[in-house]
Coordinates of C-alpha atoms and ligand atoms in Angstrom, one line a residue:
X1 CA -56.4 -99.6 20.6
X2 CA -60.1 -100.1 21.5
X3 CA -62.9 -97.7 21.3
X4 CA -66.4 -98.3 22.6
X5 CA -69.3 -96.3 21.1
X6 CA -72.6 -95.7 23.0
X7 CA -76.0 -94.9 21.6
X8 CA -75.2 -96.1 18.1
X9 CA -78.4 -95.9 16.0
X10 CA -79.0 -98.0 12.9
X11 CA -78.3 -95.0 10.7
X12 CA -74.9 -94.6 12.3
X13 CA -73.9 -98.2 12.3
X14 CA -72.7 -98.5 8.6
X15 CA -70.6 -95.3 9.0
X16 CA -69.0 -96.6 12.2
X17 CA -68.3 -100.0 10.6
X18 CA -66.7 -98.4 7.6
X19 CA -64.5 -96.3 9.8
X20 CA -63.4 -99.5 11.6
X21 CA -62.5 -101.1 8.3
X22 CA -60.4 -98.1 7.3
X23 CA -58.6 -98.1 10.7
X24 CA -57.5 -101.7 11.2
X25 CA -55.2 -100.8 14.1
X26 CA -58.4 -99.9 16.1
X27 CA -61.1 -102.2 17.4
X28 CA -64.4 -100.4 17.5
X29 CA -67.4 -101.9 19.3
X30 CA -70.7 -100.4 20.0
X31 CA -74.1 -100.6 21.8
X32 CA -77.4 -98.8 21.1
X33 CA -77.6 -98.1 24.9
X34 CA -76.9 -94.6 26.1
X35 CA -74.1 -93.8 28.5
X36 CA -75.1 -93.7 32.1
X37 CA -73.3 -94.5 35.3
X38 CA -74.6 -98.1 35.0
X39 CA -73.8 -98.7 31.3
X40 CA -70.3 -97.2 31.9
X41 CA -69.4 -100.8 32.9
X42 CA -69.7 -101.9 29.3
X43 CA -66.6 -99.8 28.5
X44 CA -64.4 -102.0 30.7
X45 CA -61.3 -103.0 28.8
X46 CA -61.5 -100.2 26.2
X47 CA -59.2 -97.2 25.9
X48 CA -61.7 -94.5 24.9
X49 CA -65.4 -94.0 24.4
X50 CA -67.6 -92.3 21.8
X51 CA -70.9 -90.8 22.8
X52 CA -73.6 -88.3 21.7
X53 CA -75.5 -85.9 23.9
X54 CA -78.8 -87.1 25.2
X55 CA -78.7 -87.8 28.9
X56 CA -76.7 -85.7 31.4
X57 CA -73.2 -87.0 31.9
X58 CA -73.0 -86.5 35.7
X59 CA -70.3 -86.9 38.2
X60 CA -71.5 -90.4 38.8
X61 CA -71.0 -91.2 35.1
X62 CA -67.5 -89.8 35.0
X63 CA -66.6 -91.6 38.2
X64 CA -67.9 -94.9 36.9
X65 CA -66.0 -94.5 33.6
X66 CA -62.8 -93.5 35.5
X67 CA -63.2 -96.7 37.6
X68 CA -63.1 -98.7 34.3
X69 CA -59.9 -96.9 33.3
X70 CA -61.6 -94.7 30.7
X71 CA -60.4 -91.1 30.5
X72 CA -61.0 -90.3 26.8
X73 CA -64.5 -89.3 25.5
X74 CA -65.3 -88.0 22.0
X75 CA -68.8 -86.6 21.5
X76 CA -70.5 -86.9 18.2
X77 CA -72.5 -83.7 18.7
X78 CA -71.8 -80.0 19.2
X79 CA -73.5 -79.1 22.5
X80 CA -71.6 -79.7 25.8
X81 CA -74.3 -78.5 28.1
X82 CA -75.0 -82.0 29.4
X83 CA -71.4 -82.4 30.8
X84 CA -70.4 -82.0 34.4
X85 CA -67.1 -80.4 33.4
X86 CA -66.0 -80.0 37.0
X87 CA -66.3 -83.8 37.5
X88 CA -64.7 -84.4 34.1
X89 CA -61.7 -82.4 35.3
X90 CA -61.6 -84.0 38.6
X91 CA -61.4 -87.5 36.9
X92 CA -58.8 -86.3 34.4
X93 CA -60.9 -86.6 31.3
X94 CA -59.9 -85.6 27.8
X95 CA -63.1 -84.7 25.9
X96 CA -63.9 -83.5 22.4
X97 CA -67.1 -82.5 20.6
X98 CA -67.8 -82.3 16.9
X99 CA -68.5 -78.6 16.4
X100 CA -68.8 -78.5 12.6
X101 CA -70.4 -81.7 11.5
X102 CA -72.7 -79.8 9.2
X103 CA -73.8 -76.3 10.1
X104 CA -76.0 -76.4 7.0
X105 CA -78.1 -79.2 8.5
X106 CA -79.4 -77.0 11.3
X107 CA -79.3 -73.7 9.4
X108 CA -81.4 -75.0 6.5
X109 CA -83.9 -76.5 8.9
X110 CA -84.3 -73.1 10.7
X111 CA -84.6 -71.3 7.4
X112 CA -87.3 -73.7 6.2
X113 CA -89.2 -73.4 9.4
X114 CA -89.0 -69.6 9.4
X115 CA -90.2 -69.4 5.7
X116 CA -93.0 -71.9 6.3
X117 CA -94.3 -69.8 9.2
X118 CA -94.2 -66.5 7.3
X119 CA -96.0 -68.3 4.4
X120 CA -98.4 -70.0 6.9
X121 CA -97.9 -73.4 5.2
X122 CA -98.6 -75.4 8.4
X123 CA -102.1 -73.8 8.5
X124 CA -102.7 -74.3 4.8
X125 CA -101.4 -77.9 5.0
X126 CA -104.0 -78.6 7.8
X127 CA -106.8 -77.1 5.7
X128 CA -105.8 -79.2 2.6
X129 CA -105.6 -82.4 4.7
X130 CA -109.3 -81.6 5.6
X131 CA -110.1 -81.0 1.8
X132 CA -110.6 -77.3 2.5
X133 CA -108.9 -75.8 -0.5
X134 CA -109.9 -72.1 0.1
X135 CA -107.2 -69.5 0.0
X136 CA -108.5 -67.0 2.7
X137 CA -107.7 -66.2 5.4
X138 CA -104.4 -68.0 5.2
X139 CA -102.4 -65.3 3.4
X140 CA -98.6 -65.2 3.8
X141 CA -95.9 -62.7 4.1
X142 CA -92.9 -62.5 1.7
X143 CA -89.5 -63.3 3.2
X144 CA -87.8 -60.5 1.3
X145 CA -89.8 -57.9 3.2
X146 CA -89.0 -59.3 6.7
X147 CA -86.3 -58.3 9.1
X148 CA -84.9 -61.4 10.6
X149 CA -82.8 -61.2 13.8
X150 CA -80.2 -63.9 14.3
X151 CA -79.1 -64.4 17.9
X152 CA -75.7 -66.1 17.8
X153 CA -73.3 -65.8 14.8
X154 CA -71.4 -69.1 15.2
X155 CA -71.2 -71.5 12.3
X156 CA -74.9 -72.3 12.2
X157 CA -76.0 -68.7 12.6
X158 CA -73.7 -67.6 9.8
X159 CA -75.0 -70.2 7.3
X160 CA -78.5 -69.2 8.2
X161 CA -77.7 -65.5 7.5
X162 CA -76.5 -66.5 4.0
X163 CA -79.7 -68.5 3.3
X164 CA -81.9 -65.7 4.5
X165 CA -80.0 -63.2 2.4
X166 CA -80.8 -65.5 -0.6
X167 CA -84.5 -64.9 0.2
X168 CA -83.7 -61.1 0.2
X169 CA -84.6 -60.7 3.9
X170 CA -82.9 -57.9 5.9
X171 CA -80.8 -59.7 8.4
X172 CA -79.6 -58.2 11.7
X173 CA -77.6 -60.1 14.2
X174 CA -76.5 -60.1 17.8
X175 CA -73.7 -62.0 19.5
X176 CA -71.4 -61.0 22.4
X177 CA -68.5 -62.4 20.3
X178 CA -68.3 -60.6 16.9
X179 CA -67.5 -62.5 13.7
X180 CA -65.3 -60.3 11.4
X181 CA -67.3 -61.2 8.2
X182 CA -70.6 -60.4 9.8
X183 CA -69.0 -57.2 11.3
X184 CA -67.8 -56.2 7.8
X185 CA -71.3 -56.7 6.5
X186 CA -72.6 -54.3 9.2
X187 CA -75.2 -56.8 10.4
X188 CA -74.6 -56.5 14.2
X189 CA -77.0 -54.5 16.3
X190 CA -75.5 -53.3 19.6
X191 CA -78.0 -55.0 22.0
X192 CA -80.5 -57.8 22.2
X193 CA -83.1 -55.2 23.0
X194 CA -82.5 -53.6 19.6
X195 CA -82.7 -56.9 17.9
X196 CA -86.0 -57.7 19.7
X197 CA -87.4 -54.2 18.7
X198 CA -86.5 -54.4 15.0
X199 CA -87.1 -58.1 14.1
X200 CA -90.2 -59.6 12.4
X201 CA -88.6 -63.0 12.9
X202 CA -86.0 -64.2 15.4
X203 CA -83.9 -67.3 15.2
X204 CA -81.8 -68.5 18.2
X205 CA -78.4 -70.0 17.7
X206 CA -76.6 -69.7 21.1
X207 CA -75.6 -72.4 23.6
X208 CA -77.5 -73.3 26.7
X209 CA -75.0 -71.6 29.1
X210 CA -76.5 -70.3 32.3
X211 CA -76.6 -66.6 31.1
X212 CA -78.9 -67.7 28.2
X213 CA -81.3 -69.7 30.4
X214 CA -84.9 -68.6 29.5
X215 CA -83.6 -65.6 27.5
X216 CA -87.0 -65.7 25.8
X217 CA -89.2 -64.8 28.7
X218 CA -92.1 -62.5 29.5
X219 CA -89.8 -59.4 29.6
X220 CA -87.9 -60.1 26.4
X221 CA -91.2 -61.1 24.5
X222 CA -92.7 -57.7 25.7
X223 CA -89.8 -55.9 23.9
X224 CA -90.5 -57.7 20.5
X225 CA -92.6 -56.5 17.6
X226 CA -96.3 -57.5 17.7
X227 CA -96.9 -60.7 15.8
X228 CA -93.2 -61.7 15.9
X229 CA -92.2 -65.2 14.7
X230 CA -89.6 -67.1 16.8
X231 CA -87.6 -70.1 15.8
X232 CA -85.6 -72.1 18.3
X233 CA -83.4 -74.9 16.8
X234 CA -80.7 -74.5 19.6
X235 CA -81.6 -75.6 23.1
X236 CA -84.9 -75.9 24.9
X237 CA -83.5 -74.1 27.9
X238 CA -83.4 -70.8 26.0
X239 CA -87.2 -70.4 26.0
X240 CA -89.4 -70.1 29.0
X241 CA -92.3 -72.3 27.8
X242 CA -94.9 -70.6 30.0
X243 CA -94.0 -67.2 28.7
X244 CA -94.0 -68.6 25.1
X245 CA -97.5 -70.0 25.6
X246 CA -98.7 -66.7 27.0
X247 CA -97.2 -64.9 24.0
X248 CA -98.9 -67.3 21.6
X249 CA -102.2 -67.0 23.4
X250 CA -102.2 -63.2 23.3
X251 CA -101.1 -63.1 19.6
X252 CA -97.9 -61.1 20.5
X253 CA -96.1 -64.1 19.0
X254 CA -97.8 -65.0 15.8
X255 CA -96.1 -68.3 15.2
X256 CA -93.3 -70.4 16.7
X257 CA -91.1 -73.2 15.4
X258 CA -88.9 -75.3 17.6
X259 CA -86.6 -78.4 17.3
X260 CA -86.0 -78.5 21.0
X261 CA -87.9 -78.4 24.3
X262 CA -86.7 -77.6 27.8
X263 CA -88.0 -81.0 29.1
X264 CA -87.3 -83.1 25.9
X265 CA -85.1 -85.8 27.5
X266 CA -87.2 -88.9 27.7
X267 CA -89.9 -87.6 25.4
X268 CA -88.2 -86.9 22.1
X269 CA -87.2 -89.8 19.8
X270 CA -90.0 -92.0 21.2
X271 CA -93.3 -93.1 19.7
X272 CA -96.3 -91.7 21.7
X273 CA -98.9 -92.4 19.0
X274 CA -100.9 -94.9 21.0
X275 CA -99.9 -93.8 24.5
X276 CA -100.9 -91.0 26.8
X277 CA -98.8 -88.0 25.9
X278 CA -96.6 -87.2 28.9
X279 CA -96.2 -83.4 28.9
X280 CA -99.2 -81.1 28.8
X281 CA -97.3 -78.0 27.8
X282 CA -95.6 -79.7 24.9
X283 CA -99.0 -81.1 23.8
X284 CA -100.4 -77.6 24.0
X285 CA -97.7 -76.4 21.6
X286 CA -98.0 -79.4 19.2
X287 CA -101.8 -78.9 19.0
X288 CA -101.5 -75.3 17.8
X289 CA -101.8 -74.7 14.0
X290 CA -99.2 -71.9 14.2
X291 CA -96.5 -74.0 16.0
X292 CA -94.1 -76.2 14.1
X293 CA -92.3 -78.8 16.2
X294 CA -89.6 -81.3 15.2
X295 CA -88.1 -83.6 17.8
X296 CA -84.5 -82.5 17.8
X297 CA -84.0 -83.6 14.2
X298 CA -82.6 -80.3 12.7
X299 CA -79.2 -81.9 12.7
X300 CA -80.5 -85.2 11.2
X301 CA -79.2 -85.4 7.7
X302 CA -77.1 -88.1 6.0
X303 CA -74.2 -85.7 5.7
X304 CA -74.3 -84.6 9.3
X305 CA -74.7 -88.2 10.8
X306 CA -71.7 -89.4 8.7
X307 CA -69.5 -86.5 9.7
X308 CA -70.5 -86.9 13.4
X309 CA -69.4 -90.5 13.5
X310 CA -66.2 -90.1 11.4
X311 CA -65.0 -86.9 13.0
X312 CA -65.6 -88.0 16.6
X313 CA -63.8 -91.4 16.0
X314 CA -60.9 -89.4 14.5
X315 CA -60.8 -87.3 17.6
X316 CA -60.8 -90.5 19.8
X317 CA -57.9 -91.7 17.8
X318 CA -56.0 -88.5 18.1
X319 CA -56.3 -88.6 21.8
X320 CA -55.2 -92.2 21.8
X321 CA -52.2 -91.3 19.8
X322 CA -51.3 -88.7 22.4
X323 CA -52.3 -85.8 20.2
X324 CA -54.8 -83.0 20.8
X325 CA -57.6 -83.0 18.3
X326 CA -58.7 -79.5 17.1
X327 CA -62.1 -80.2 18.7
X328 CA -60.6 -81.0 22.2
X329 CA -62.6 -79.1 24.8
X330 CA -60.7 -76.7 27.0
X331 CA -62.0 -76.9 30.6
Ligands
COI1 C1 -75.8 -81.1 18.9 O1 -75.0 -81.4 18.0 O2 -75.5 -80.4 19.9 C2 -77.2 -81.5 18.8 O3 -78.1 -80.8 19.3 C3 -77.5 -82.7 18.0 C4 -78.0 -83.9 18.9 C5 -77.6 -85.2 18.3 C6 -77.5 -83.8 20.3

């Protein structure tokens, strides 16, 4: 059995090699190149591929893979919004994702960003870098006195709720699918409008399905409390960047943290330090003292990376053995 892995970074390589040693019945080869309709040719002669989400996997990509005889794809990440599932079905693909590699990785990141913004540490850090060691006017707010609205109570949202409860924050939540634990705790509000109305801070943990596209827009921002703080560690498509910038300009949004950006493909995970920065709206956000940006690294912990590689290769192997891994996508 032969698996070909795309987009393998240096931090993933030792995990992949170790998995290969532990599964001598499988040959695992890899490239650092991302999967495209062109690089699909590299998978010729293999039985399955292993990928992570970065570029769109379009009809052309599925067709090119199918032409090489590949119909099994395990994704090392959670999100499936880059997949043309119609094409995947047309070309008889079996696909899995890795839905629980480490919910804590993203949840911790969101909690840290939220707390940093309430305590205004990005602004204080900038002052200190400039040897300005005065306290005022950079006064913070205590997390235990904030109402934090969590949109999306999947695995990540639920871990974040626990972390925020540790701070003593009042947590409220919204999701169209209710989780029984969160229900028992009585955290759900009955509408997004109510969550917007009541929250001092809002954290987004929903997928980029079409109904969530630009859910943070002029109209939803208008429903929020004045000086609200928003954290988006989910998908860039959830936030209308123009509306966000307007909200930051007017002070309606007092601070924003994000790990994603609606046009991040081709910009994130690249060094722009000595080059012209390619996106003026993103630059506008980065240059603000009350905006925290990380380049899609909320997931990026040793634990998560190791689980992503191991669990996705296990899923590849299950498919190859004619089984259905628990993380097989239904489409
Ligand atoms: C995901 O798991 O969906 C992420 O956003 C992480 C990234 C490596 C694609």
